[in-house]
Amino acid sequence: MSAAETTSPEDAAPASPRSTPAASESAPVRPEAAPARPDTVPAHTGAAPSGPAPDTARRYLDAVTALLARVRDEEAAPGGPVERAARLLAATVTEGGRIFAFGAGHSSLIAQDLVYKAGGLALVNLLAVPGTLGVDVRPATLGSALERVEGLAGTVLDQSPAASGDLLVIISLSGRNVLPVEMAVRAREKGLKVIGVTSAAYAGRSRPDNPWNSFLAEHCDVVLDNKITVGDAELSGDGIAAPFGPASTAVTSALLQATTATAAALLAAEGTEPPLLRSGNVPGGLEWNREVFARHKERIHYQH
C-alpha cells in the first residue's frame, strides 16, 4: 500500500511480562560437574547489559539536528539552492512538464518518498532502474554493482516517457558512480532540467568512478547539498571499531520535502493551485486524490 493510503500502525498490545525464576529456583550445581575451562566463552543469557545506558540516542539526534540546521541556514537561505530548485519544479508544473525522481540503492528510498505522498506533489514519478530500487534484489550487493554499469542509465531514459521540458531529480550521496552521473548527462542531452541532491564533501575527499571523470554536481542545473559526512556515519564510540549512525536518509528526505513544499508555496503565490495529494485516511482524501489524478492524468505515470 502506498504512503498516500497508509495509516500509522496501531499500538501493539502490551507484551505479557516474562516471569524470571528466582535464584533459589535455579537448578543446583552438582558437585561432580567439571569446572568451566578458563578459555570457554560463557553462553549468552539474554540479559541486557547492566549499568547506565549510554547517551548515544541523544548524540545521534543532536548530530542529525545539527545537519538539518546547516541545511536550513545554507541551502534554504533566501535565493539559495532550495529556492532555485523549487522554482524549477514550479516552472515545470506551470509549463506542462513532468517530474521524475531517481536514486539507486538507499537513495532510491528517498526518491520513492516523493512519489504518491500525502502532502506532496502529485506529479512526481519514480524513474526506476531495475535492480537498484533498494535492497529488494538478491544478493543486495547486486544493486551496488549495477551503479557501475555503463549504458544502463541511458537505456532506461530512452525507454521512459521523460522528454524535453521535463525535470529529473537525481539523488546520489557520493555522486561519483556511473549510474547517477550518466543519468544526469543523458537527461540534459534529452532536454530535461536536472536537480542533483548529493554531498559536496565527497568531491573533496574521493575520486569519480565513471567515464566522465566528474561528479553528479557538475551535470545539474541546481545542486542541493545535504552536508552528509563522507562515509555517512555520524558517531564513533569506545569499543566500536566502525563509525556508525547514518543520517543521509533523514536529512536528504527533509531537504527534498522542504524543496517541494517551497514549490507548492511558489505556485500558490502566482495563482496556480499546486497539485498536492491528501491522505487517503482523512475524510474526503480519496475523492480529492481521484480529482487530482483525473486533472493531471497525462503527467502522472504511476496511475497507468
Tab-separated table of C-alpha atoms in Angstrom:
chain	number	residue	atom	x	y	z
A	1	MET	CA	0.000	0.000	0.000
A	2	SER	CA	1.314	3.450	-0.864
A	3	ALA	CA	2.205	6.256	1.500
A	4	ALA	CA	-0.856	8.221	0.494
A	5	GLU	CA	-3.160	5.482	1.770
A	6	THR	CA	-1.382	4.105	4.772
A	7	THR	CA	-2.102	4.916	8.379
A	8	SER	CA	0.176	4.865	11.352
A	9	PRO	CA	0.358	1.368	12.768
A	10	GLU	CA	-1.960	0.618	15.623
A	11	ASP	CA	-0.451	0.495	19.053
A	12	ALA	CA	0.645	-3.028	19.739
A	13	ALA	CA	-0.896	-4.787	22.697
A	14	PRO	CA	1.463	-4.766	25.658
A	15	ALA	CA	3.510	-7.897	25.856
A	16	SER	CA	2.994	-10.171	28.816
A	17	PRO	CA	5.875	-9.823	31.231
A	18	ARG	CA	8.124	-12.800	31.335
A	19	SER	CA	8.487	-14.456	34.661
A	20	THR	CA	12.109	-14.772	35.722
A	21	PRO	CA	12.868	-17.622	38.111
A	22	ALA	CA	14.339	-16.606	41.384
A	23	ALA	CA	17.922	-17.541	42.104
A	24	SER	CA	16.764	-20.169	44.609
A	25	GLU	CA	14.746	-21.889	41.848
A	26	SER	CA	17.771	-22.422	39.645
A	27	ALA	CA	18.927	-25.986	39.266
A	28	PRO	CA	21.659	-26.721	41.812
A	29	VAL	CA	25.178	-27.212	40.558
A	30	ARG	CA	26.163	-30.822	41.006
A	31	PRO	CA	29.372	-31.298	42.945
A	32	GLU	CA	30.665	-33.659	40.290
A	33	ALA	CA	30.226	-31.108	37.470
A	34	ALA	CA	33.523	-30.199	35.862
A	35	PRO	CA	34.590	-26.580	36.293
A	36	ALA	CA	34.402	-24.376	33.229
A	37	ARG	CA	37.655	-24.005	31.325
A	38	PRO	CA	39.156	-20.513	31.519
A	39	ASP	CA	39.015	-20.091	27.732
A	40	THR	CA	35.357	-21.078	27.439
A	41	VAL	CA	33.040	-18.246	26.345
A	42	PRO	CA	30.011	-18.082	28.654
A	43	ALA	CA	26.691	-18.764	26.997
A	44	HIS	CA	24.557	-15.692	26.284
A	45	THR	CA	21.912	-15.377	28.967
A	46	GLY	CA	19.685	-12.904	27.148
A	47	ALA	CA	20.084	-10.343	29.899
A	48	ALA	CA	20.581	-6.706	28.897
A	49	PRO	CA	23.944	-5.111	29.714
A	50	SER	CA	23.957	-3.665	33.196
A	51	GLY	CA	24.994	-0.153	34.152
A	52	PRO	CA	23.791	3.235	32.937
A	53	ALA	CA	22.652	3.423	29.313
A	54	PRO	CA	24.999	5.433	27.066
A	55	ASP	CA	23.653	8.724	25.777
A	56	THR	CA	24.016	7.519	22.193
A	57	ALA	CA	20.460	8.272	21.105
A	58	ARG	CA	20.773	11.925	22.080
A	59	ARG	CA	24.206	12.155	20.437
A	60	TYR	CA	22.785	10.798	17.191
A	61	LEU	CA	19.721	13.047	17.255
A	62	ASP	CA	21.915	16.036	18.063
A	63	ALA	CA	24.079	15.203	15.028
A	64	VAL	CA	21.025	14.993	12.759
A	65	THR	CA	19.638	18.217	14.211
A	66	ALA	CA	22.955	19.969	13.540
A	67	LEU	CA	22.937	18.776	9.934
A	68	LEU	CA	19.363	19.964	9.463
A	69	ALA	CA	20.326	23.349	10.901
A	70	ARG	CA	23.166	23.615	8.374
A	71	VAL	CA	20.794	22.671	5.551
A	72	ARG	CA	18.315	25.292	6.764
A	73	ASP	CA	20.905	28.055	7.025
A	74	GLU	CA	22.958	27.272	3.919
A	75	GLU	CA	20.646	25.563	1.426
A	76	ALA	CA	17.312	27.144	2.370
A	77	ALA	CA	18.502	30.742	2.680
A	78	PRO	CA	16.518	33.223	0.531
A	79	GLY	CA	17.617	32.871	-3.075
A	80	GLY	CA	19.649	29.761	-2.231
A	81	PRO	CA	19.644	26.265	-3.745
A	82	VAL	CA	16.305	25.195	-2.244
A	83	GLU	CA	14.533	28.219	-3.669
A	84	ARG	CA	16.202	27.811	-7.074
A	85	ALA	CA	15.274	24.127	-7.199
A	86	ALA	CA	11.717	24.918	-6.094
A	87	ARG	CA	11.398	27.500	-8.873
A	88	LEU	CA	12.436	24.860	-11.412
A	89	LEU	CA	9.805	22.492	-10.017
A	90	ALA	CA	7.114	25.177	-10.056
A	91	ALA	CA	8.007	26.219	-13.620
A	92	THR	CA	7.794	22.593	-14.761
A	93	VAL	CA	4.294	22.341	-13.281
A	94	THR	CA	3.014	25.549	-14.865
A	95	GLU	CA	4.605	24.837	-18.256
A	96	GLY	CA	3.026	21.389	-18.549
A	97	GLY	CA	6.160	19.342	-17.938
A	98	ARG	CA	6.528	16.153	-15.965
A	99	ILE	CA	8.645	15.499	-12.891
A	100	PHE	CA	10.716	12.373	-12.324
A	101	ALA	CA	12.862	11.265	-9.396
A	102	PHE	CA	15.729	8.792	-9.451
A	103	GLY	CA	18.074	7.279	-6.900
A	104	ALA	CA	19.894	3.964	-6.606
A	105	GLY	CA	20.065	1.790	-3.514
A	106	HIS	CA	19.090	3.643	-0.362
A	107	SER	CA	18.903	6.848	-2.418
A	108	SER	CA	16.006	5.215	-4.236
A	109	LEU	CA	14.091	5.106	-0.955
A	110	ILE	CA	14.374	8.892	-0.785
A	111	ALA	CA	13.201	9.227	-4.391
A	112	GLN	CA	10.252	6.944	-3.634
A	113	ASP	CA	9.321	9.135	-0.678
A	114	LEU	CA	8.493	11.907	-3.167
A	115	VAL	CA	6.083	9.738	-5.161
A	116	TYR	CA	2.364	9.366	-4.350
A	117	LYS	CA	2.956	11.050	-0.996
A	118	ALA	CA	0.224	12.578	1.122
A	119	GLY	CA	1.013	16.292	1.335
A	120	GLY	CA	3.402	16.051	-1.612
A	121	LEU	CA	3.295	16.982	-5.279
A	122	ALA	CA	1.173	14.539	-7.241
A	123	LEU	CA	3.233	14.950	-10.418
A	124	VAL	CA	6.424	13.273	-9.177
A	125	ASN	CA	7.035	9.937	-10.920
A	126	LEU	CA	9.662	7.374	-9.966
A	127	LEU	CA	12.235	6.732	-12.675
A	128	ALA	CA	13.044	3.143	-11.843
A	129	VAL	CA	16.201	1.296	-12.860
A	130	PRO	CA	15.570	-2.437	-12.292
A	131	GLY	CA	17.740	-3.903	-9.566
A	132	THR	CA	18.531	-0.562	-7.914
A	133	LEU	CA	15.316	0.171	-6.010
A	134	GLY	CA	16.757	-0.518	-2.569
A	135	VAL	CA	17.668	-3.863	-1.080
A	136	ASP	CA	14.954	-5.859	-2.822
A	137	VAL	CA	17.417	-7.719	-5.076
A	138	ARG	CA	19.440	-10.783	-4.116
A	139	PRO	CA	22.209	-10.514	-3.354
A	140	ALA	CA	21.758	-6.977	-2.093
A	141	THR	CA	25.246	-6.161	-3.356
A	142	LEU	CA	23.947	-6.526	-6.925
A	143	GLY	CA	22.407	-3.071	-6.622
A	144	SER	CA	25.796	-1.566	-5.835
A	145	ALA	CA	27.334	-3.376	-8.801
A	146	LEU	CA	24.653	-2.052	-11.168
A	147	GLU	CA	25.535	1.513	-10.178
A	148	ARG	CA	28.830	0.973	-12.015
A	149	VAL	CA	27.383	-0.391	-15.280
A	150	GLU	CA	27.866	1.989	-18.188
A	151	GLY	CA	24.940	2.385	-20.580
A	152	LEU	CA	22.238	1.351	-18.101
A	153	ALA	CA	21.053	4.881	-17.305
A	154	GLY	CA	20.853	5.865	-20.957
A	155	THR	CA	18.876	2.743	-21.808
A	156	VAL	CA	16.363	3.378	-19.016
A	157	LEU	CA	15.930	7.029	-20.003
A	158	ASP	CA	15.413	6.170	-23.654
A	159	GLN	CA	12.677	3.675	-22.701
A	160	SER	CA	10.975	6.083	-20.272
A	161	PRO	CA	8.421	8.813	-21.066
A	162	ALA	CA	10.875	11.502	-19.885
A	163	ALA	CA	11.444	14.098	-22.610
A	164	SER	CA	12.486	17.667	-23.289
A	165	GLY	CA	10.676	20.082	-20.984
A	166	ASP	CA	10.521	17.612	-18.124
A	167	LEU	CA	12.524	17.715	-14.895
A	168	LEU	CA	14.554	14.985	-13.214
A	169	VAL	CA	15.626	14.898	-9.562
A	170	ILE	CA	18.709	12.687	-9.114
A	171	ILE	CA	19.729	11.632	-5.622
A	172	SER	CA	23.207	10.230	-5.004
A	173	LEU	CA	25.105	10.654	-1.755
A	174	SER	CA	28.596	10.367	-3.243
A	175	GLY	CA	27.662	11.445	-6.768
A	176	ARG	CA	30.672	9.563	-8.106
A	177	ASN	CA	29.351	6.350	-9.687
A	178	VAL	CA	28.427	5.716	-13.302
A	179	LEU	CA	24.661	5.412	-12.921
A	180	PRO	CA	23.762	8.835	-11.425
A	181	VAL	CA	26.345	10.722	-13.492
A	182	GLU	CA	25.294	9.083	-16.755
A	183	MET	CA	21.662	9.702	-15.821
A	184	ALA	CA	22.339	13.433	-15.449
A	185	VAL	CA	24.436	13.679	-18.618
A	186	ARG	CA	21.900	11.807	-20.726
A	187	ALA	CA	18.930	13.685	-19.245
A	188	ARG	CA	20.390	17.066	-20.147
A	189	GLU	CA	21.181	15.826	-23.644
A	190	LYS	CA	17.482	14.984	-23.955
A	191	GLY	CA	16.460	18.479	-22.849
A	192	LEU	CA	15.460	17.777	-19.235
A	193	LYS	CA	16.305	20.070	-16.340
A	194	VAL	CA	18.235	18.268	-13.604
A	195	ILE	CA	18.235	18.847	-9.852
A	196	GLY	CA	21.032	16.946	-8.161
A	197	VAL	CA	20.946	16.040	-4.475
A	198	THR	CA	24.310	14.969	-3.120
A	199	SER	CA	27.014	15.548	-0.514
A	200	ALA	CA	29.562	18.107	-1.652
A	201	ALA	CA	32.057	16.650	0.816
A	202	TYR	CA	32.715	13.688	-1.478
A	203	ALA	CA	34.130	15.882	-4.242
A	204	GLY	CA	36.946	16.945	-1.954
A	205	ARG	CA	37.707	13.545	-0.427
A	206	SER	CA	37.147	10.963	-3.171
A	207	ARG	CA	37.621	10.464	-6.894
A	208	PRO	CA	34.971	9.987	-9.558
A	209	ASP	CA	34.345	6.399	-10.629
A	210	ASN	CA	32.867	6.961	-14.074
A	211	PRO	CA	33.995	7.562	-17.682
A	212	TRP	CA	33.235	11.300	-17.435
A	213	ASN	CA	35.732	11.669	-14.568
A	214	SER	CA	33.315	14.025	-12.832
A	215	PHE	CA	30.741	14.205	-10.058
A	216	LEU	CA	26.951	14.448	-10.314
A	217	ALA	CA	27.050	18.091	-9.203
A	218	GLU	CA	28.898	19.028	-12.396
A	219	HIS	CA	25.966	17.988	-14.596
A	220	CYS	CA	22.989	19.639	-12.867
A	221	ASP	CA	21.035	22.861	-13.239
A	222	VAL	CA	20.695	23.137	-9.453
A	223	VAL	CA	22.548	21.200	-6.748
A	224	LEU	CA	21.240	20.583	-3.231
A	225	ASP	CA	23.990	19.716	-0.725
A	226	ASN	CA	22.772	17.531	2.133
A	227	LYS	CA	26.001	18.167	4.150
A	228	ILE	CA	26.434	14.455	4.940
A	229	THR	CA	29.847	13.297	6.137
A	230	VAL	CA	31.912	11.129	3.803
A	231	GLY	CA	31.014	7.560	4.750
A	232	ASP	CA	27.586	8.560	6.118
A	233	ALA	CA	28.282	7.782	9.779
A	234	GLU	CA	27.948	10.483	12.419
A	235	LEU	CA	29.104	8.660	15.553
A	236	SER	CA	32.067	6.805	16.994
A	237	GLY	CA	32.368	5.081	20.346
A	238	ASP	CA	34.667	3.201	22.660
A	239	GLY	CA	34.757	-0.474	21.806
A	240	ILE	CA	33.069	0.114	18.419
A	241	ALA	CA	35.513	-0.361	15.564
A	242	ALA	CA	33.448	1.183	12.763
A	243	PRO	CA	31.810	4.617	12.653
A	244	PHE	CA	28.017	4.327	12.883
A	245	GLY	CA	24.788	6.317	12.853
A	246	PRO	CA	23.935	7.074	9.196
A	247	ALA	CA	21.980	10.295	8.692
A	248	SER	CA	21.633	10.586	4.915
A	249	THR	CA	18.058	9.304	4.632
A	250	ALA	CA	16.627	11.563	7.334
A	251	VAL	CA	18.427	14.713	6.218
A	252	THR	CA	18.032	14.234	2.460
A	253	SER	CA	14.325	13.445	2.747
A	254	ALA	CA	13.803	16.582	4.831
A	255	LEU	CA	15.783	18.648	2.317
A	256	LEU	CA	13.664	17.446	-0.599
A	257	GLN	CA	10.369	17.806	1.246
A	258	ALA	CA	11.379	21.393	2.082
A	259	THR	CA	12.014	21.945	-1.623
A	260	THR	CA	8.691	20.548	-2.808
A	261	ALA	CA	6.873	22.499	-0.082
A	262	THR	CA	8.553	25.671	-1.327
A	263	ALA	CA	7.474	24.838	-4.875
A	264	ALA	CA	3.874	24.492	-3.679
A	265	ALA	CA	4.063	27.893	-1.976
A	266	LEU	CA	5.552	29.497	-5.108
A	267	LEU	CA	2.765	28.069	-7.268
A	268	ALA	CA	0.112	29.384	-4.913
A	269	ALA	CA	1.774	32.806	-4.821
A	270	GLU	CA	1.468	33.101	-8.605
A	271	GLY	CA	-2.161	32.000	-8.591
A	272	THR	CA	-1.713	28.335	-9.541
A	273	GLU	CA	-3.227	25.675	-7.329
A	274	PRO	CA	-0.392	23.258	-6.512
A	275	PRO	CA	-1.254	19.661	-7.468
A	276	LEU	CA	-0.992	18.188	-3.989
A	277	LEU	CA	-2.219	14.855	-2.676
A	278	ARG	CA	-4.124	14.323	0.544
A	279	SER	CA	-4.028	11.389	2.893
A	280	GLY	CA	-6.466	8.681	1.945
A	281	ASN	CA	-7.181	8.245	5.647
A	282	VAL	CA	-8.856	11.606	6.228
A	283	PRO	CA	-12.439	12.431	5.204
A	284	GLY	CA	-12.606	13.298	1.517
A	285	GLY	CA	-8.956	12.399	0.894
A	286	LEU	CA	-9.531	9.650	-1.644
A	287	GLU	CA	-12.071	11.744	-3.547
A	288	TRP	CA	-9.633	14.672	-3.630
A	289	ASN	CA	-6.877	12.442	-4.983
A	290	ARG	CA	-9.104	10.992	-7.703
A	291	GLU	CA	-9.828	14.510	-8.942
A	292	VAL	CA	-6.119	15.366	-8.967
A	293	PHE	CA	-5.335	12.166	-10.885
A	294	ALA	CA	-8.051	12.922	-13.456
A	295	ARG	CA	-6.886	16.523	-13.923
A	296	HIS	CA	-3.238	15.582	-14.437
A	297	LYS	CA	-3.527	12.039	-15.812
A	298	GLU	CA	-1.173	12.725	-18.735
A	299	ARG	CA	1.625	13.595	-16.318
A	300	ILE	CA	1.080	11.005	-13.574
A	301	HIS	CA	2.542	7.770	-14.895
A	302	TYR	CA	2.247	5.702	-11.728
A	303	GLN	CA	-1.508	5.634	-12.350
A	304	HIS	CA	-1.151	3.702	-15.621
